[in-house]
Coordinates of C-alpha atoms and ligand atoms in Angstrom, one line a residue:
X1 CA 0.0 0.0 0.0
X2 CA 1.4 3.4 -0.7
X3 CA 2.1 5.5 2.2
X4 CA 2.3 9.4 0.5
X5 CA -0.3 11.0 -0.8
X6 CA -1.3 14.8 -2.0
X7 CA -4.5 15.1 0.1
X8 CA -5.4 12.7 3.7
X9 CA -8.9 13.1 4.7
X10 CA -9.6 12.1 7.5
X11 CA -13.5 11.0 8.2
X12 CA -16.2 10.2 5.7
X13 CA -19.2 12.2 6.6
X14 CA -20.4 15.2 4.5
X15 CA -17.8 17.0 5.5
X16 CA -14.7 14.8 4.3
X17 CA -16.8 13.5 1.3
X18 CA -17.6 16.9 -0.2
X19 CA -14.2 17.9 0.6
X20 CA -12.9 15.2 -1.6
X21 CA -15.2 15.8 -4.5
X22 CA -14.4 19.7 -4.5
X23 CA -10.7 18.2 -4.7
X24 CA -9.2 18.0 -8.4
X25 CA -9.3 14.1 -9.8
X26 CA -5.4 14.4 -10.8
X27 CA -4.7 15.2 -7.0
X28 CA -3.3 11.8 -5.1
X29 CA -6.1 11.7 -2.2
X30 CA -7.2 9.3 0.6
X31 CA -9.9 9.1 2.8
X32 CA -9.6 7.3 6.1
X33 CA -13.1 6.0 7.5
X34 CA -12.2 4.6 11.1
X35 CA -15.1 2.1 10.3
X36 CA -18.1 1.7 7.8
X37 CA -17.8 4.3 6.2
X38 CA -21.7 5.5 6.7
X39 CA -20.7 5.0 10.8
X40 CA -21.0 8.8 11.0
X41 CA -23.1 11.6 12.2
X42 CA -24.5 12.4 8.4
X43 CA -25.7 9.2 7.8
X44 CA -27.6 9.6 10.7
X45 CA -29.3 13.2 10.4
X46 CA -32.9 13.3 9.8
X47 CA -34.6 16.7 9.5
X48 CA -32.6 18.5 6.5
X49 CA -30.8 20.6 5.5
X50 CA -31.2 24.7 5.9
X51 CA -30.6 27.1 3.1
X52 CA -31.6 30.8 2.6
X53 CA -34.7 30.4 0.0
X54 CA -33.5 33.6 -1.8
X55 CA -31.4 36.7 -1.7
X56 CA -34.1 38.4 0.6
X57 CA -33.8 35.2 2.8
X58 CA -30.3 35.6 3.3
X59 CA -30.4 38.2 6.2
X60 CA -33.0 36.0 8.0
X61 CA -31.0 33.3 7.6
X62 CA -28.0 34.8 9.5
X63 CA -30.6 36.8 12.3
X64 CA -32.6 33.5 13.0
X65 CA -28.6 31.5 13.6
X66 CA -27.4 34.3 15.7
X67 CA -30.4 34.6 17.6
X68 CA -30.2 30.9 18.5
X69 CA -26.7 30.6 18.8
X70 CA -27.1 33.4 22.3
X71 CA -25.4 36.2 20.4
X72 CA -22.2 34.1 20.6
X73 CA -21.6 33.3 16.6
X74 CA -18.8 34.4 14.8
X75 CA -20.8 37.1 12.4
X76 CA -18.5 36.3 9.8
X77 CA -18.7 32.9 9.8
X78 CA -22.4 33.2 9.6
X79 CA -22.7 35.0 6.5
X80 CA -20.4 33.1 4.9
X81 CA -22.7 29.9 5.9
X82 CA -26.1 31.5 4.8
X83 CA -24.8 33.4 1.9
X84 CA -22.5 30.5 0.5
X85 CA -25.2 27.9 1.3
X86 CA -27.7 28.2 -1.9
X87 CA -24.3 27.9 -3.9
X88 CA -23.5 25.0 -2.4
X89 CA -27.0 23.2 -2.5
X90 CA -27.1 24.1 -6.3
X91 CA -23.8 22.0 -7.0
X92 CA -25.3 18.9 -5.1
X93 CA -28.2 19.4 -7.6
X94 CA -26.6 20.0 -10.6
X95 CA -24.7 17.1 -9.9
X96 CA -27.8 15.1 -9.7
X97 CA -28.9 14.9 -6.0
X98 CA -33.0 15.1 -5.4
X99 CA -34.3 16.6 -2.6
X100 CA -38.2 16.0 -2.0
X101 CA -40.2 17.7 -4.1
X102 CA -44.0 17.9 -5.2
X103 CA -45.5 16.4 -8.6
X104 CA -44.6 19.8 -10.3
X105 CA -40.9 19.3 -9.1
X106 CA -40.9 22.0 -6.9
X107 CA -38.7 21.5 -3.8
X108 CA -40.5 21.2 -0.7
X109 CA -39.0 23.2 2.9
X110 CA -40.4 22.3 5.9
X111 CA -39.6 24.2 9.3
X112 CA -37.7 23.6 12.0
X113 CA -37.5 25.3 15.7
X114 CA -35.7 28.8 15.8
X115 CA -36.2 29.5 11.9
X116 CA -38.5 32.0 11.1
X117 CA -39.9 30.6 8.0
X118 CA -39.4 27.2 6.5
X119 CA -36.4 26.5 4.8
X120 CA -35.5 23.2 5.5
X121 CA -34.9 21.1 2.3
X122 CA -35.3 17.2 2.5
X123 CA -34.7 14.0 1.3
X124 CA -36.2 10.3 1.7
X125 CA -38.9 11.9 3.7
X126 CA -36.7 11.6 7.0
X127 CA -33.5 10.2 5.6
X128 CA -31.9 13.4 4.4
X129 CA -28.2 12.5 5.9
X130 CA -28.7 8.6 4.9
X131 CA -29.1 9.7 0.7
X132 CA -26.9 12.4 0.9
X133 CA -24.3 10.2 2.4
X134 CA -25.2 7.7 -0.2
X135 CA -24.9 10.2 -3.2
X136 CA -21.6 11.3 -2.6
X137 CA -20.3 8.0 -1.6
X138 CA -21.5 7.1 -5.3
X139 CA -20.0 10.2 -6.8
X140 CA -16.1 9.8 -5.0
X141 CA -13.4 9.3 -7.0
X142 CA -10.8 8.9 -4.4
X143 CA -10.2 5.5 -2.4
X144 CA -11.2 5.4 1.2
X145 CA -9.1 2.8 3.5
X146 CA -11.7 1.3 5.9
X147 CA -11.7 0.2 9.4
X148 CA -8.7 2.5 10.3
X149 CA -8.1 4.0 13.8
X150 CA -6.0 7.4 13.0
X151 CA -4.0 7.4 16.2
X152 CA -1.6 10.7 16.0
X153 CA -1.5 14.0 13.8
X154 CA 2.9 13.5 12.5
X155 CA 3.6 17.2 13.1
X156 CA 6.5 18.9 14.0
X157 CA 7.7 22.5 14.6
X158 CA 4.1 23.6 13.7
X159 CA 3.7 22.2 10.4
X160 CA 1.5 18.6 10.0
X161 CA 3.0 15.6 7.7
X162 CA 0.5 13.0 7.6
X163 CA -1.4 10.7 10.4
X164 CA -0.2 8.0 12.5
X165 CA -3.0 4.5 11.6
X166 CA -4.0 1.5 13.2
X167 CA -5.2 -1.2 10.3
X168 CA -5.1 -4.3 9.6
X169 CA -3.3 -5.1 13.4
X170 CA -0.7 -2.4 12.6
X171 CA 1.0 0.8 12.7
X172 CA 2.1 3.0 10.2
X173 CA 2.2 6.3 8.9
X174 CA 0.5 8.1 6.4
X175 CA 2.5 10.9 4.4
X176 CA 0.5 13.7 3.1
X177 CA 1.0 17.4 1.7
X178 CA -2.2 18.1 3.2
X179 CA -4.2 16.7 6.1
X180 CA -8.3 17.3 6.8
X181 CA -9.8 16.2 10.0
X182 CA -13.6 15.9 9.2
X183 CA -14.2 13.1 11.9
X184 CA -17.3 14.6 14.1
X185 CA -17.9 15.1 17.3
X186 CA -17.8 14.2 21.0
X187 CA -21.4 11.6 21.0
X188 CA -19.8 8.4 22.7
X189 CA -18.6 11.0 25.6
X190 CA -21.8 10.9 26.9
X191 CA -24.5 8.6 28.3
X192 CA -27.1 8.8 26.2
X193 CA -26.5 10.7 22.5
X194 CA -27.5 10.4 18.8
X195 CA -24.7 10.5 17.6
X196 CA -22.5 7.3 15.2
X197 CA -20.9 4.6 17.2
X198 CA -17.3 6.0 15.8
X199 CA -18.1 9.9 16.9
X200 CA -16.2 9.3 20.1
X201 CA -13.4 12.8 20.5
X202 CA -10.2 11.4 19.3
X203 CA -9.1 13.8 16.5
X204 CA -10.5 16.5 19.1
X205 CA -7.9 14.5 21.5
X206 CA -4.9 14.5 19.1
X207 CA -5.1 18.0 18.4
X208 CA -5.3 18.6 22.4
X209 CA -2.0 16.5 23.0
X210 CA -0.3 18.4 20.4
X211 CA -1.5 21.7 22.3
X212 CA -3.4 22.3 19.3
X213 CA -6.6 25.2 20.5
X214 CA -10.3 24.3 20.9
X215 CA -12.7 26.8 21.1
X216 CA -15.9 26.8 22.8
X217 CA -16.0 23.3 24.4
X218 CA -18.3 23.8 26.7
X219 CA -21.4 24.2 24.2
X220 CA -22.6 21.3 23.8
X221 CA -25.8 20.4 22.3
X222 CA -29.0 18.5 23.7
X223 CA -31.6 17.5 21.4
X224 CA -35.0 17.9 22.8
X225 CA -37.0 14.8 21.4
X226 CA -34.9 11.7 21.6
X227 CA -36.2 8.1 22.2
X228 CA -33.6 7.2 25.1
X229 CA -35.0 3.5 25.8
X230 CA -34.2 1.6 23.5
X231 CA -31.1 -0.6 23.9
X232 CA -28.8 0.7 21.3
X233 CA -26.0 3.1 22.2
X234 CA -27.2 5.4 19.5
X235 CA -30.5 6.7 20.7
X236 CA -33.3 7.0 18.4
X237 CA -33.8 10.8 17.0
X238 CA -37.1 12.0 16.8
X239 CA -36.6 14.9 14.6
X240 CA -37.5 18.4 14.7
X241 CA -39.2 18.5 11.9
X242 CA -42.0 16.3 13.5
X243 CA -42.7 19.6 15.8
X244 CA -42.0 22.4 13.1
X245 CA -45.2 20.1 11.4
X246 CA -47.6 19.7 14.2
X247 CA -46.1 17.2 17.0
X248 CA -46.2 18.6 20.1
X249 CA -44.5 17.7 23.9
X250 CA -46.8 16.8 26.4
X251 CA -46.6 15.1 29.9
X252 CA -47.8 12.5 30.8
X253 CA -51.4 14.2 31.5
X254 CA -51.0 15.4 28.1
X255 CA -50.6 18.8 29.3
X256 CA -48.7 21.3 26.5
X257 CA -46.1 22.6 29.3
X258 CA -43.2 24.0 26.9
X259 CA -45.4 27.3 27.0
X260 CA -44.7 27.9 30.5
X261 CA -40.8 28.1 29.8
X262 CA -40.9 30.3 26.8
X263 CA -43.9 31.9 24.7
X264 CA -42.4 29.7 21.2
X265 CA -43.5 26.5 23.2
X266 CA -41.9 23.5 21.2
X267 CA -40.5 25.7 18.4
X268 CA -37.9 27.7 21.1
X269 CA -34.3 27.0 20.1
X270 CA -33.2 23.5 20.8
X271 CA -31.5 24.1 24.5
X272 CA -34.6 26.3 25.6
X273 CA -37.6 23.5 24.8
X274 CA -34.6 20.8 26.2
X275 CA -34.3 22.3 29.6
X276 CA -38.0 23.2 29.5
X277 CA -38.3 18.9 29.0
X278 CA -35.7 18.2 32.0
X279 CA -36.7 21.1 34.7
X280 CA -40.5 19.6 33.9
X281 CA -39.4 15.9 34.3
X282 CA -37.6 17.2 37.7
X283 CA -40.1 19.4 38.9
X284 CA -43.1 17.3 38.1
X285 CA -41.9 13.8 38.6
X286 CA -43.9 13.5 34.9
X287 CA -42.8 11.4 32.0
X288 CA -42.5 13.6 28.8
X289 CA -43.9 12.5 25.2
X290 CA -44.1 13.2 21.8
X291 CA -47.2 13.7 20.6
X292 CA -48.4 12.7 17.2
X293 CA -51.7 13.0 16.6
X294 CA -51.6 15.8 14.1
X295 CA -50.7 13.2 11.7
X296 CA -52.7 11.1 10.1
X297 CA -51.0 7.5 9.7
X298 CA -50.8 7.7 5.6
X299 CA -49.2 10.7 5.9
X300 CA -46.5 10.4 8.4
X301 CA -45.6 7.0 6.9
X302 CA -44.6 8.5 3.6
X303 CA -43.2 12.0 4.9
X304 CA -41.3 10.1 8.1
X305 CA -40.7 6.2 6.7
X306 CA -37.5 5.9 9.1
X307 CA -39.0 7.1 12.2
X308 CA -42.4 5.2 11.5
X309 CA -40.3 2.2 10.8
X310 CA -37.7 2.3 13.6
X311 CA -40.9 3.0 16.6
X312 CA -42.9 0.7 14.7
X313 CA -40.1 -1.8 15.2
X314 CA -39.2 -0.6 18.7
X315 CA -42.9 -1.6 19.6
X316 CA -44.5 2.0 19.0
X317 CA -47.6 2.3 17.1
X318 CA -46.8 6.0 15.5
X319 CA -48.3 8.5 15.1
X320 CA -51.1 7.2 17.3
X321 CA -49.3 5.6 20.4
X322 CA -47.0 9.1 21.7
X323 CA -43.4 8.5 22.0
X324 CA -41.3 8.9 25.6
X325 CA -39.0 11.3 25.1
X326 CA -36.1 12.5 26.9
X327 CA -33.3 14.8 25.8
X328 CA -29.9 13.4 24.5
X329 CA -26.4 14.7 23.5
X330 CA -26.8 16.2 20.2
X331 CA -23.7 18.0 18.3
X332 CA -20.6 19.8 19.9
X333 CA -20.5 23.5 18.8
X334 CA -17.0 23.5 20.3
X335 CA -14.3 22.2 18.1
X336 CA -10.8 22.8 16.5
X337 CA -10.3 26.2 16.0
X338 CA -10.2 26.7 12.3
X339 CA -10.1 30.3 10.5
X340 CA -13.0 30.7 8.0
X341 CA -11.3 28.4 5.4
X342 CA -10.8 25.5 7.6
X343 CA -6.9 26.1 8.3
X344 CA -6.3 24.6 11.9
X345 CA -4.6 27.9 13.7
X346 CA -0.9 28.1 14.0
X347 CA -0.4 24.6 12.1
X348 CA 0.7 24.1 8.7
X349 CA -0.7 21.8 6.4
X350 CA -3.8 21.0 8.5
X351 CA -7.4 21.3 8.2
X352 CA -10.6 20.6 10.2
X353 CA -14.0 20.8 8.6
X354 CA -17.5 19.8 9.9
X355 CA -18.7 19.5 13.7
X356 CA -15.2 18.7 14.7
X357 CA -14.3 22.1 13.4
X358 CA -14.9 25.6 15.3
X359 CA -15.7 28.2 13.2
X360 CA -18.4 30.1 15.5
X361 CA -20.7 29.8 13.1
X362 CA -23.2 27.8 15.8
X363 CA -22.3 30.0 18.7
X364 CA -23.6 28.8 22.3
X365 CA -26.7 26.6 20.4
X366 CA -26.9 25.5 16.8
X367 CA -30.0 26.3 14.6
X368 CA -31.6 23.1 13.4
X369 CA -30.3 21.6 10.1
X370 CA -27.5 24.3 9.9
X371 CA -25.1 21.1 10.1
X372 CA -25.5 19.7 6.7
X373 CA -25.1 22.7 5.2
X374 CA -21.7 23.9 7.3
X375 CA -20.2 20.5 5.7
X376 CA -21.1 21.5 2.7
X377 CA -19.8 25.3 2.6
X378 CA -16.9 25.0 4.2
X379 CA -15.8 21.6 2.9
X380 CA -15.8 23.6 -0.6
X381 CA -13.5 26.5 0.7
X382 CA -11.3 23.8 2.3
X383 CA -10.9 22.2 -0.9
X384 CA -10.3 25.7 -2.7
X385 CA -7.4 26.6 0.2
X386 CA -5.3 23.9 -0.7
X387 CA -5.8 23.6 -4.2
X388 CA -4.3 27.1 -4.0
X389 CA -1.5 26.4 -2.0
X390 CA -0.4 22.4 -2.3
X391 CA 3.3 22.7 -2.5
X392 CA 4.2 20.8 -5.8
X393 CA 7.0 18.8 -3.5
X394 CA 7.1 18.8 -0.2
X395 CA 10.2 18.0 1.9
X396 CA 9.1 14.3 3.8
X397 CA 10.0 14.4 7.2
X398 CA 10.3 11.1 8.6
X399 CA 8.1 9.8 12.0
X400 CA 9.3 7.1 14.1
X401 CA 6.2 4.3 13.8
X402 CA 5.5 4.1 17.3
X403 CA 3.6 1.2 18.7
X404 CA 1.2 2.2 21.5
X405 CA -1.0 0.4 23.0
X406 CA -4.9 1.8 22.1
X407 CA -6.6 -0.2 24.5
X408 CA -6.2 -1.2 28.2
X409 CA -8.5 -4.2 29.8
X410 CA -9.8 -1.4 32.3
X411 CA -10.9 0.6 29.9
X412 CA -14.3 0.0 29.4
X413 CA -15.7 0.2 33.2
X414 CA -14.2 3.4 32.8
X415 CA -15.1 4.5 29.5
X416 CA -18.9 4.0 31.0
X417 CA -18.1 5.8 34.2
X418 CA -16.8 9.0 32.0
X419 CA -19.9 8.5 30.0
X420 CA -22.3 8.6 33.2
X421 CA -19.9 12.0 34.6
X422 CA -20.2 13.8 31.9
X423 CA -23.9 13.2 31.3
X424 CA -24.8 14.3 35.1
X425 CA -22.2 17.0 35.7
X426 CA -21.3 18.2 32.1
X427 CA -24.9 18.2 30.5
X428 CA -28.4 19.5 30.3
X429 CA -27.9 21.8 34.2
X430 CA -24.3 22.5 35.3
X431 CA -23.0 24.0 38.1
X432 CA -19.9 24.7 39.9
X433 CA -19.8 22.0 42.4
X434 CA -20.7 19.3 40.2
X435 CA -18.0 20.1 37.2
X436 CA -15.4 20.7 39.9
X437 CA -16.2 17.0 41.4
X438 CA -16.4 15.6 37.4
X439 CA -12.9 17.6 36.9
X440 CA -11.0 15.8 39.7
X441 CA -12.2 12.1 38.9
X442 CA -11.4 12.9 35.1
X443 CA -7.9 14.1 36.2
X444 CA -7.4 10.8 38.7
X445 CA -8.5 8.3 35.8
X446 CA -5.8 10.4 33.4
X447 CA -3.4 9.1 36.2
X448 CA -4.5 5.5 35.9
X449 CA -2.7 2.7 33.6
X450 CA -5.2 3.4 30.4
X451 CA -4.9 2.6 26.8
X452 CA -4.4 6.0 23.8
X453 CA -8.1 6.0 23.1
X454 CA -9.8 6.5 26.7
X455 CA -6.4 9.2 27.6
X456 CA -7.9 11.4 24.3
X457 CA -11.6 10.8 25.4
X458 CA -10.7 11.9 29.0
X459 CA -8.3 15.0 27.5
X460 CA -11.3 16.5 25.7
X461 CA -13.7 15.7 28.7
X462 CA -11.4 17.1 30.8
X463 CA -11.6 20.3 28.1
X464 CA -15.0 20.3 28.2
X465 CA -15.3 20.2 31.6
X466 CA -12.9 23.4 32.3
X467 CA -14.4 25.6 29.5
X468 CA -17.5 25.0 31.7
X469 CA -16.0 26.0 35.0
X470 CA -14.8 29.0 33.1
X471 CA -17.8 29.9 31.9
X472 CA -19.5 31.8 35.1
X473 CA -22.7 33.0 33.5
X474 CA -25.3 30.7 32.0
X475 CA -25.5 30.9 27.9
X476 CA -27.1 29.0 25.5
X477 CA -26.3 25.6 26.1
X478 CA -24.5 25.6 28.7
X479 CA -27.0 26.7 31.2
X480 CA -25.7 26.8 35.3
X481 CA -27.9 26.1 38.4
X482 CA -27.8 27.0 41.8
X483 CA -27.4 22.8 43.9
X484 CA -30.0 22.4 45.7
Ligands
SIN1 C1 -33.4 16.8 13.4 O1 -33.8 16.3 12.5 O2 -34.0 17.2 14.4 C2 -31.9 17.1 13.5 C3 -31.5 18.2 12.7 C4 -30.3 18.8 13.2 O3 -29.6 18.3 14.0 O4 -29.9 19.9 12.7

C-alpha cells in the first residue's frame, strides 16, 4: 500500500466527502473512514438541510442562527454559511442529488424550531443525511481505507505531515501534503446521545496532545426529542421537523407545558424547549412525550418512513401511540479552532472541517439543520485553500512508527463511568460544584494505567469540563444552576 499522498482526509461524513469531491481528480487523495464508512453523524441526520430560499432570505437566515446561537456566533462565519449555502445546494443538484419535491418538481422546505420561515430542504422523507451520504459516496473518486483508527497527527515544529494509523493489526504512517480532519464530534462522551458509534473525540484529543486550541468546548448540544429507551447506544432521534409540522410535547397528562418556559412552546431553540423537558421531568416527577396525533397514519408513513419504521419496530404504534422522550447529546458547537477556510490555527498543512471544526458559526446553540449545510460550505472553501497552495514537492520528514497500546482491559468500566460524569455533571444543568467534582475524577482516571483511546476521550472531557467551570454565567447551552 502506498504511504504518501497529496490530500489525507480524514472522516467520511459530508464534510470529508464533499471535501474530496471539490478536490481535483489528478490530486493523489485518501480518505480514512475509522469504520463503515456511513458510521458517522451524516448518515444519521434526519430533518434536512437549511438554506436561505432567496437573496431576501439571506439576512434571515443569519438573524434566526445568531439569535439561536445566544449572540455568541462568529458574524463572519455566519454569513459566509447562509450566503454561501444556496451555492453550495445548487452543486449537489446540478450534480444530480434530489431533494423531496412535489408532482410539479418543486422542492419542498419544511420548518424547524428557531427558523422564522421554513427552509429546511429534505430528502427520503426523513433520511436526508442517509441519501446524501449515499450520493456522494456514489460520486467519490478517491479511495477510502476502511476500518482505520488514525492514532496521532505526525507534526513537527508547527507544520502537520501526515497521520499515525492502526489497520489491519498495525501501525504505520501516512504521508500527506495536506491533512483534513472531518471526523465529528464528541457523541460516545456521553451517556445517552444520537450521535454514530465511531463519533467518540479522538481527533479533538490528538489535536489537544499536540496543544493544538479548541474553542468553545463547553457548548454542547442536547436534542429535545430523543427516544432514550431503546437498547442501542445510538439513541433514536425524533426529529424536529416532526414539531415544526404539528407534533407537540406533552406530559404525561397530556398537558402542552413547553409554554410555561418560553412563549415559542416546542419551536424555542433547541437548548430552551430541552431544559423546558428536563426542569419539567424534575419538577413534576412526569414522564415527557411526543405527541403525534396531528398526523394522520398515511401521511406520516410517507413524509417520516424511518421514524415510522424504527418505533414501529421498537414496539410503538406512531403516530397514534405518543413516543417517551427524553433529551440526549446532540452535536458539539465546540471544536478545532479553524479560521473561515478550515486552516487549523498556528499549524501548517492541517485542516478541520464539519462539527469537529470551530468556526463560530453555531455559537452557544446550533440552529436546526444548519449542520449539513456547514459540511457543505466549508468543505468547498477547504478544498479551494489547498488547491491554491499544495506545495508541488514537499520536503518528507520522517516519523518514528511508534507502537502504542490503544486499549487497556480497564478501559471499558471506565469508558462508561466517564460517559455517566459527563452526562450528570457536564450536561443539560451544570453547576460549579458538580463540574469541579467531574474535573477531579477525570484528572485521577488520566493518572491511571489506560490505553491511547480513553487518555484522548478523557483530555477533551477534561476540556469540556474546564471551558465550563470557566464559563461563570449561564448561555445557551451551557445553562448553570444554583445545587439544591
Ligand atoms: C433533526 O432532524 O431534528 C436534527 C436536525 C439537526 O440536528 O440539525
Amino acid at each position: 500500500m502506498k504511504t504518501s499522498y497529496d490530500v489525507l482526509i480524514i472522516g467520511t461524513g459530508i464534510a470529508g466527502l464533499s471535501a474530496a469531491l471539490a478536490l481535483p481528480k489528478s490530486l493523489n487523495v485518501l480518505l480514512i473512514s475509522k469504520d463503515y464508512a456511513w458510521e458517522c453523524n451524516t448518515f444519521y441526520a434526519q430533518g434536512g438541510v437549511a438554506v436561505a430560499r432567496d437573496d431576501a432570505d439571506v439576512a434571515l437566515h443569519v438573524k434566526d442562527t445568531l439569535e439561536a446561537g445566544a449572540g455568541h456566533c462568529n458574524l463572519e462565519a455566519v454569513k459566509v454559511l447562509c450566503s454561501e449555502g444556496s451555492l453550495a445546494i445548487s452543486r449537489l443538484i446540478e450534480r444530480g442529488f434530489l431533494f423531496d419535491a412535489d408532482e410539479a418538481g418543486n422542492l419542498l422546505y419544511t420548518k424547524e424550531a428557531a427558523h422564522s420561515t421554513n427552509r429546511i430542504l429534505h430528502a427520503g422523507g426523513d433520511a436526508t443525511g442517509r441519501y446524501i451520504h449515499l450520493f456522494l459516496m456514489q460520486q467519490l473518486p478517491f479511495p477510502i481505507l476502511y476500518n482505520t483508527q488514525v492514532t496521532d497527527l505526525l507534526i513537527e515544529k508547527n507544520e502537520c505531515f501526515g497521520a499515525r494509523v492502526f489497520h489491519n493489526n498495525k501501525t504505520f504512517n501516512l504521508y500527506a501534503k495536506k491533512v483534513i480532519i472531518a471526523s465529528g464530534g464528541v457523541g460516545s462522551l456521553y451517556e445517552y446521545h444520537t450521535n454514530a458509534r465511531t463519533i467518540s473525540a479522538d481527533m479533538q484529543g490528538i489535536c489537544l496532545s499536540h496543544g493544538i486550541k479548541l474553542d468553545d468546548m463547553e457548548m454542547m448540544q442536547f436534542h429535545p426529542t430523543v427516544f432514550v429507551l431503546g437498547k442501542s447506544v445510538r439513541k433514536q432521534l425524533l426529529s424536529e421537523s416532526l414539531r415544526g409540522e404539528g407534533a407537540m410535547v406533552v406530559d404525561e397528562d397530556g398537558k402542552r407545558f413547553t409554554f410555561e418556559y418560553d412563549p415559542r412552546g416546542e419551536l424555542a431553540p433547541r437548548d430552551v424547549v430541552s431544559r423546558a423537558i428536563f426542569k419539567h421531568k424534575q419538577k413534576t416527577g412526569k414522564e415527557i412525550f411526543l405527541d403525534l396525533s396531528a398526523f394522520s397514519p398515511e401521511h406520516f408513513k410517507e413524509r417520516f418512513p424511518s421514524i415510522y419504521f424504527n418505533m414501529n419496530n421498537m414496539g410503538y404504534a406512531v403516530p397514534t401511540q405518543r413516543v417517551p422522550i427524553s433529551p440526549a447529546f446532540h452535536y458539539s458547537m465546540g471544536g478545532i479552532k479553524t479560521d473561515l477556510h478550515g486552516h487549523v490555527l498556528h499549524v501548517k498543512d492541517l485542516y478541520a472541517v464539519g462539527e469537529c471544526a470551530h468556526t463560530g458559526v453555531h455559537g452557544a446553540n446550533r440552529l436546526a439543520s444548519n449542520s449539513l449545510l456547514e459540511g457543505l460550505v466549508f468543505s468547498a472553501r477547504v478544498a479551494k485553500e489547498i488547491v491554491q497552495t499544495i506545495e508541488q514537492e514537499k520536503a518528507r520528514h520522517l516519523f518514528v512508527e511508534e507502537e502504542e497500546e490503544l486499549i487497556k482491559e480497564n478501559d471499558k468500566v471506565l469508558k462508561n463511568e466517564l460517559r455517566d460524569l459527563m452526562w450528570c455533571y457536564a450536561g443539560i444543568l451544570r453547576d460549579q460544584e458538580g463540574l469541579k467534582k467531574a474535573c477531579k475524577r477525570v484528572e485521577e482516571m488520566l493518572q491511571l494505567p489506560i490505553g491511547k483511546l480513553l487518555k484522548l476521550r478523557l483530555l477533551v472531557s477534561k476540556e469540556i469540563i474546564t471551558s465550563a467551570l470557566k464559563r461563570e454565567e449561564s448561555l445557551g447551552a451551557h445553562y448553570l444552576t444554583e445545587r439544591k
